[in-house]
């Protein structure tokens, strides 16, 4: 089969996949509109005004657009991290703990470095990535060497990390003038703002770059090929001489490093101190983004923008008092079901199952 024919087949598959993704997204929006209509009917609020606020509120002003983009940043990092691990067939939950820990490392390390020292944000980002990668090695190695389910071990690791961080924040690294907060971050410790009036930071550009690098890694390197083949068919990968065991380990380490790097970038770009006293759920949201994106980092920006747009719209309607903010979680669950069904159908087709 010549190269031209192969390129044509790939393009047709890509367009079919994009079409099905678009149809699934449209169906999710229609269901969201139905849920909104039912909620308005039950509460007696104006449906037209609620629809307008939900769908047009996020773009009514530069500030609201900035809110959408700000909400995108953690989803871009965690979505990319989940994509890398999912493509290897690893359902690792440490993205949540890694993002949380990365933010804490940056919040603690930045004030400890010499004042005015150049490259403080870069050093904090690298330190967060390395520490989270080292911890991400634990469930990865347990899975590769002992067959321990990575879902259980990584989920438990999240809570170990959380309570250790809470202890350190309260007893060791906390600002003595406040409660459960790190020291204040001066401007030279932070990532530069793109537009301070709408809180738009350079971490947005870094997050988009992480998506592009994640996609290039998965689809343009031999390590990415090994990850994808291991996830699609581990037995075939083993027979082909690919090092599947190593792929299981380094896919989870890279995912944990991406999450930690993202947590640090989010804190240094959008906050002035670490003050989280609960897991922020951005890691769990990353699974929603990855499902919508079909576990393809190149599509993560579109999936993250779609989800953050809906969330900001839901917040707008909640401020009006029309519908509760929890509505977005109902819509999010519907999207998971729809996109999950699409992903499952694609998996069956790849493995020779019935057409879905």
Short mmCIF file of C-alpha atoms in Angstrom, two decimals:
data_model
loop_
_atom_site.label_atom_id
_atom_site.label_comp_id
_atom_site.label_asym_id
_atom_site.label_seq_id
_atom_site.Cartn_x
_atom_site.Cartn_y
_atom_site.Cartn_z
CA UNK A 1 0.00 0.00 0.00
CA UNK A 2 1.61 3.27 -1.12
CA UNK A 3 2.11 6.30 1.09
CA UNK A 4 -0.45 8.45 -0.72
CA UNK A 5 -3.20 5.89 -0.16
CA UNK A 6 -2.26 5.54 3.51
CA UNK A 7 -2.38 9.32 3.99
CA UNK A 8 -5.84 9.37 2.40
CA UNK A 9 -7.09 6.67 4.78
CA UNK A 10 -5.73 8.56 7.78
CA UNK A 11 -7.40 11.78 6.68
CA UNK A 12 -10.75 10.06 6.22
CA UNK A 13 -10.47 8.45 9.65
CA UNK A 14 -9.58 11.81 11.17
CA UNK A 15 -12.58 13.56 9.61
CA UNK A 16 -14.92 10.74 10.65
CA UNK A 17 -13.61 10.97 14.21
CA UNK A 18 -14.01 14.76 14.25
CA UNK A 19 -17.54 14.47 12.86
CA UNK A 20 -18.56 11.95 15.50
CA UNK A 21 -16.99 14.08 18.23
CA UNK A 22 -18.86 17.15 16.99
CA UNK A 23 -22.14 15.24 16.87
CA UNK A 24 -21.57 13.97 20.39
CA UNK A 25 -20.83 17.50 21.61
CA UNK A 26 -23.97 18.81 19.90
CA UNK A 27 -26.02 16.08 21.57
CA UNK A 28 -24.55 17.03 24.94
CA UNK A 29 -25.50 20.67 24.37
CA UNK A 30 -29.05 19.72 23.38
CA UNK A 31 -29.38 17.69 26.56
CA UNK A 32 -27.96 20.61 28.53
CA UNK A 33 -30.61 22.88 27.01
CA UNK A 34 -33.28 20.36 27.96
CA UNK A 35 -32.03 20.23 31.55
CA UNK A 36 -31.99 24.03 31.69
CA UNK A 37 -35.54 24.21 30.34
CA UNK A 38 -36.79 21.70 32.91
CA UNK A 39 -35.03 23.56 35.71
CA UNK A 40 -36.61 26.87 34.64
CA UNK A 41 -40.04 25.26 34.37
CA UNK A 42 -39.70 23.82 37.87
CA UNK A 43 -38.51 27.08 39.44
CA UNK A 44 -40.61 29.51 37.42
CA UNK A 45 -37.66 31.54 36.10
CA UNK A 46 -37.54 33.08 32.63
CA UNK A 47 -36.21 30.39 30.28
CA UNK A 48 -35.15 32.83 27.56
CA UNK A 49 -33.09 34.92 29.98
CA UNK A 50 -31.53 31.83 31.50
CA UNK A 51 -30.54 30.44 28.10
CA UNK A 52 -29.07 33.77 27.10
CA UNK A 53 -27.03 34.01 30.30
CA UNK A 54 -25.84 30.43 30.07
CA UNK A 55 -24.68 30.54 26.46
CA UNK A 56 -23.80 34.23 25.95
CA UNK A 57 -22.78 35.24 29.48
CA UNK A 58 -19.22 33.89 29.17
CA UNK A 59 -18.48 36.21 26.21
CA UNK A 60 -20.34 39.35 27.30
CA UNK A 61 -17.24 41.16 28.50
CA UNK A 62 -13.44 40.82 28.43
CA UNK A 63 -13.54 39.89 32.12
CA UNK A 64 -15.88 36.95 31.48
CA UNK A 65 -13.74 35.80 28.55
CA UNK A 66 -10.78 35.96 30.90
CA UNK A 67 -12.67 33.78 33.37
CA UNK A 68 -13.21 31.16 30.66
CA UNK A 69 -9.52 31.17 29.77
CA UNK A 70 -8.50 31.08 33.44
CA UNK A 71 -10.72 28.05 33.98
CA UNK A 72 -9.06 26.43 30.96
CA UNK A 73 -5.52 26.48 32.38
CA UNK A 74 -5.73 23.61 34.91
CA UNK A 75 -7.89 21.57 32.51
CA UNK A 76 -5.22 21.85 29.80
CA UNK A 77 -2.51 20.48 32.08
CA UNK A 78 -4.53 17.72 33.73
CA UNK A 79 -6.25 16.74 30.47
CA UNK A 80 -2.87 16.27 28.80
CA UNK A 81 -1.53 14.28 31.75
CA UNK A 82 -4.55 11.96 31.69
CA UNK A 83 -4.29 11.50 27.91
CA UNK A 84 -0.71 10.28 28.16
CA UNK A 85 -1.56 7.72 30.85
CA UNK A 86 -4.86 6.63 29.33
CA UNK A 87 -3.26 5.95 25.96
CA UNK A 88 -1.13 3.36 27.74
CA UNK A 89 -4.22 1.81 29.33
CA UNK A 90 -3.33 3.18 32.77
CA UNK A 91 -6.21 4.56 34.86
CA UNK A 92 -4.01 6.54 37.21
CA UNK A 93 -5.68 8.98 39.61
CA UNK A 94 -2.51 10.70 40.86
CA UNK A 95 -3.10 13.57 38.44
CA UNK A 96 -5.25 15.07 41.19
CA UNK A 97 -2.62 14.69 43.92
CA UNK A 98 0.18 15.68 41.53
CA UNK A 99 -1.51 18.94 40.58
CA UNK A 100 -2.15 19.74 44.25
CA UNK A 101 1.41 18.87 45.28
CA UNK A 102 2.94 20.81 42.39
CA UNK A 103 1.12 23.95 43.48
CA UNK A 104 2.29 23.45 47.08
CA UNK A 105 5.93 22.94 46.04
CA UNK A 106 5.86 26.17 44.03
CA UNK A 107 4.18 28.09 46.85
CA UNK A 108 6.81 26.93 49.36
CA UNK A 109 9.94 27.06 47.20
CA UNK A 110 9.50 30.45 45.52
CA UNK A 111 9.77 32.54 48.73
CA UNK A 112 12.72 30.44 49.93
CA UNK A 113 14.92 31.26 46.93
CA UNK A 114 17.17 34.34 47.08
CA UNK A 115 15.28 37.57 46.46
CA UNK A 116 15.60 38.82 42.90
CA UNK A 117 17.15 35.57 41.74
CA UNK A 118 16.48 35.12 38.02
CA UNK A 119 14.47 32.16 36.77
CA UNK A 120 12.65 31.59 40.09
CA UNK A 121 9.44 30.48 38.33
CA UNK A 122 11.38 28.10 36.08
CA UNK A 123 13.15 26.49 39.03
CA UNK A 124 9.84 26.08 40.88
CA UNK A 125 8.19 24.50 37.83
CA UNK A 126 11.03 22.04 37.36
CA UNK A 127 11.16 21.15 41.06
CA UNK A 128 7.41 20.51 41.14
CA UNK A 129 7.62 18.29 38.04
CA UNK A 130 10.53 16.25 39.42
CA UNK A 131 8.99 15.72 42.86
CA UNK A 132 5.64 14.69 41.40
CA UNK A 133 7.36 12.42 38.88
CA UNK A 134 9.23 10.69 41.70
CA UNK A 135 5.98 10.07 43.58
CA UNK A 136 4.23 9.02 40.38
CA UNK A 137 6.85 6.30 40.03
CA UNK A 138 5.40 4.49 43.07
CA UNK A 139 2.05 3.31 41.61
CA UNK A 140 3.69 2.88 38.19
CA UNK A 141 6.35 0.52 39.51
CA UNK A 142 3.83 -1.34 41.67
CA UNK A 143 1.72 -1.96 38.56
CA UNK A 144 4.64 -3.00 36.33
CA UNK A 145 6.43 -5.22 38.85
CA UNK A 146 3.73 -6.51 41.18
CA UNK A 147 0.55 -6.16 39.15
CA UNK A 148 -1.02 -3.86 41.75
CA UNK A 149 -3.99 -1.99 40.30
CA UNK A 150 -2.83 1.57 39.62
CA UNK A 151 -6.30 2.99 40.21
CA UNK A 152 -6.35 1.92 43.85
CA UNK A 153 -2.72 2.73 44.66
CA UNK A 154 -2.79 6.15 42.99
CA UNK A 155 -6.10 7.07 44.61
CA UNK A 156 -4.70 6.24 48.04
CA UNK A 157 -1.52 8.17 47.20
CA UNK A 158 -3.65 11.28 46.60
CA UNK A 159 -4.85 11.27 50.20
CA UNK A 160 -1.41 10.52 51.59
CA UNK A 161 -0.07 13.54 49.69
CA UNK A 162 -2.99 15.69 50.81
CA UNK A 163 -2.59 15.03 54.52
CA UNK A 164 1.19 15.35 54.42
CA UNK A 165 0.82 18.70 52.66
CA UNK A 166 -1.75 19.83 55.22
CA UNK A 167 0.63 18.95 58.05
CA UNK A 168 3.55 20.76 56.40
CA UNK A 169 1.39 23.77 55.62
CA UNK A 170 0.16 24.04 59.21
CA UNK A 171 3.32 23.11 61.11
CA UNK A 172 6.35 23.84 58.92
CA UNK A 173 5.92 26.07 55.87
CA UNK A 174 2.89 28.17 56.73
CA UNK A 175 3.01 31.95 56.97
CA UNK A 176 3.08 32.74 60.73
CA UNK A 177 0.83 35.75 60.16
CA UNK A 178 -2.00 33.68 58.63
CA UNK A 179 -3.55 30.23 58.99
CA UNK A 180 -2.93 27.43 56.48
CA UNK A 181 -1.32 29.69 53.87
CA UNK A 182 2.21 29.90 52.53
CA UNK A 183 4.16 33.12 52.42
CA UNK A 184 3.11 35.84 49.99
CA UNK A 185 4.50 35.58 46.47
CA UNK A 186 6.07 38.76 45.16
CA UNK A 187 5.68 39.66 41.50
CA UNK A 188 9.23 38.58 40.60
CA UNK A 189 8.42 35.08 41.89
CA UNK A 190 5.41 34.69 39.62
CA UNK A 191 4.80 34.09 35.95
CA UNK A 192 4.15 37.33 34.05
CA UNK A 193 0.62 38.49 33.29
CA UNK A 194 -0.62 38.74 29.73
CA UNK A 195 -3.45 41.02 30.88
CA UNK A 196 -3.63 41.75 34.59
CA UNK A 197 -7.06 43.42 34.33
CA UNK A 198 -8.67 40.07 33.50
CA UNK A 199 -6.15 37.95 35.47
CA UNK A 200 -4.83 36.37 32.28
CA UNK A 201 -1.38 34.95 32.95
CA UNK A 202 1.43 33.46 30.91
CA UNK A 203 0.48 30.07 32.35
CA UNK A 204 -2.16 29.87 29.60
CA UNK A 205 0.54 29.86 26.91
CA UNK A 206 2.55 27.30 28.87
CA UNK A 207 -0.54 25.09 29.20
CA UNK A 208 -1.26 25.19 25.46
CA UNK A 209 2.41 24.39 24.83
CA UNK A 210 2.12 21.39 27.17
CA UNK A 211 -0.78 20.08 25.06
CA UNK A 212 1.22 20.44 21.85
CA UNK A 213 4.30 18.79 23.35
CA UNK A 214 2.14 15.97 24.74
CA UNK A 215 0.64 15.37 21.31
CA UNK A 216 4.04 15.41 19.61
CA UNK A 217 5.37 13.00 22.21
CA UNK A 218 2.50 10.54 21.73
CA UNK A 219 2.30 10.67 17.95
CA UNK A 220 5.79 11.61 16.78
CA UNK A 221 8.20 9.63 18.99
CA UNK A 222 9.00 5.97 19.40
CA UNK A 223 8.17 6.18 23.12
CA UNK A 224 4.76 7.55 22.29
CA UNK A 225 4.24 4.78 19.75
CA UNK A 226 5.10 2.20 22.40
CA UNK A 227 2.63 3.81 24.81
CA UNK A 228 -0.16 3.76 22.24
CA UNK A 229 0.48 0.19 21.15
CA UNK A 230 0.66 -0.97 24.77
CA UNK A 231 -2.67 0.66 25.49
CA UNK A 232 -4.38 -0.63 22.32
CA UNK A 233 -3.12 -4.20 22.48
CA UNK A 234 -0.55 -5.17 25.15
CA UNK A 235 -0.14 -8.70 23.78
CA UNK A 236 0.61 -7.46 20.28
CA UNK A 237 3.04 -4.90 21.70
CA UNK A 238 4.88 -7.66 23.56
CA UNK A 239 5.06 -9.91 20.49
CA UNK A 240 6.38 -6.96 18.46
CA UNK A 241 9.33 -6.53 20.80
CA UNK A 242 8.07 -3.27 22.32
CA UNK A 243 8.97 -2.68 25.96
CA UNK A 244 5.45 -2.57 27.32
CA UNK A 245 6.51 -2.83 30.97
CA UNK A 246 8.68 0.25 30.65
CA UNK A 247 5.87 2.09 28.84
CA UNK A 248 3.54 1.38 31.77
CA UNK A 249 6.07 3.03 34.09
CA UNK A 250 7.19 6.05 32.10
CA UNK A 251 3.70 6.93 30.85
CA UNK A 252 2.57 7.33 34.46
CA UNK A 253 5.72 9.20 35.48
CA UNK A 254 5.34 11.65 32.58
CA UNK A 255 1.66 12.10 33.42
CA UNK A 256 2.50 12.84 37.07
CA UNK A 257 5.24 15.27 36.04
CA UNK A 258 2.83 17.09 33.71
CA UNK A 259 0.28 17.38 36.51
CA UNK A 260 2.86 18.68 39.00
CA UNK A 261 4.25 21.13 36.47
CA UNK A 262 0.72 22.32 35.75
CA UNK A 263 -0.12 22.81 39.42
CA UNK A 264 2.98 24.93 39.90
CA UNK A 265 2.27 26.99 36.76
CA UNK A 266 -1.33 27.55 37.81
CA UNK A 267 -0.33 28.77 41.25
CA UNK A 268 2.51 31.01 40.04
CA UNK A 269 0.31 32.53 37.37
CA UNK A 270 -3.05 32.90 39.11
CA UNK A 271 -2.46 33.06 42.89
CA UNK A 272 -0.31 34.99 45.35
CA UNK A 273 0.08 32.17 47.86
CA UNK A 274 -0.84 28.51 48.30
CA UNK A 275 -4.01 28.33 50.39
CA UNK A 276 -5.86 25.22 49.21
CA UNK A 277 -7.23 23.22 52.13
CA UNK A 278 -8.90 20.57 49.97
CA UNK A 279 -8.09 18.73 46.79
CA UNK A 280 -9.19 21.08 43.97
CA UNK A 281 -10.69 18.34 41.75
CA UNK A 282 -8.77 19.57 38.70
CA UNK A 283 -7.20 16.14 38.29
CA UNK A 284 -10.59 14.47 38.20
CA UNK A 285 -11.76 17.11 35.71
CA UNK A 286 -8.81 16.10 33.57
CA UNK A 287 -10.49 12.76 32.95
CA UNK A 288 -13.57 14.55 31.62
CA UNK A 289 -11.39 16.63 29.29
CA UNK A 290 -9.46 13.56 28.12
CA UNK A 291 -12.68 11.67 27.39
CA UNK A 292 -14.03 14.57 25.34
CA UNK A 293 -10.70 14.89 23.52
CA UNK A 294 -10.57 11.18 22.74
CA UNK A 295 -7.31 10.87 24.71
CA UNK A 296 -5.57 13.04 22.11
CA UNK A 297 -3.56 15.95 23.58
CA UNK A 298 -3.93 17.90 20.33
CA UNK A 299 -7.70 18.09 20.97
CA UNK A 300 -7.39 18.90 24.68
CA UNK A 301 -7.48 22.72 24.16
CA UNK A 302 -10.85 22.44 22.41
CA UNK A 303 -12.24 20.07 25.04
CA UNK A 304 -10.97 22.27 27.90
CA UNK A 305 -12.42 25.40 26.29
CA UNK A 306 -15.77 23.64 25.78
CA UNK A 307 -15.97 22.52 29.41
CA UNK A 308 -14.74 25.80 30.90
CA UNK A 309 -17.23 27.74 28.74
CA UNK A 310 -20.08 25.64 30.10
CA UNK A 311 -18.84 26.08 33.66
CA UNK A 312 -18.60 29.85 33.44
CA UNK A 313 -22.07 29.91 31.84
CA UNK A 314 -23.42 27.84 34.72
CA UNK A 315 -21.85 30.24 37.23
CA UNK A 316 -23.49 33.14 35.43
CA UNK A 317 -26.94 31.58 35.66
CA UNK A 318 -26.32 30.63 39.30
CA UNK A 319 -25.53 34.28 40.12
CA UNK A 320 -28.86 35.25 38.56
CA UNK A 321 -30.53 32.74 40.85
CA UNK A 322 -32.14 30.94 37.89
CA UNK A 323 -30.58 27.52 38.37
CA UNK A 324 -28.22 26.00 40.94
CA UNK A 325 -24.52 25.84 40.11
CA UNK A 326 -24.65 22.06 40.65
CA UNK A 327 -26.44 21.85 37.32
CA UNK A 328 -23.08 21.90 35.56
CA UNK A 329 -22.16 18.61 37.23
CA UNK A 330 -25.33 17.03 35.87
CA UNK A 331 -24.45 18.28 32.38
CA UNK A 332 -20.86 17.11 32.89
CA UNK A 333 -22.07 13.61 33.83
CA UNK A 334 -24.18 13.50 30.67
CA UNK A 335 -21.14 14.47 28.60
CA UNK A 336 -19.06 11.74 30.22
CA UNK A 337 -21.70 9.16 29.33
CA UNK A 338 -22.00 10.34 25.72
CA UNK A 339 -18.30 10.74 25.03
CA UNK A 340 -17.51 7.58 26.98
CA UNK A 341 -19.93 5.66 24.77
CA UNK A 342 -18.20 7.09 21.69
CA UNK A 343 -14.77 6.13 23.04
CA UNK A 344 -15.97 2.63 23.87
CA UNK A 345 -17.40 2.25 20.38
CA UNK A 346 -14.12 3.38 18.82
CA UNK A 347 -12.24 0.87 20.98
CA UNK A 348 -14.49 -1.97 19.84
CA UNK A 349 -13.93 -1.04 16.21
CA UNK A 350 -10.15 -0.95 16.67
CA UNK A 351 -10.20 -4.38 18.27
CA UNK A 352 -12.38 -5.94 15.63
CA UNK A 353 -15.68 -5.77 17.50
CA UNK A 354 -19.05 -4.91 16.09
CA UNK A 355 -19.60 -1.53 14.57
CA UNK A 356 -21.14 0.98 16.90
#
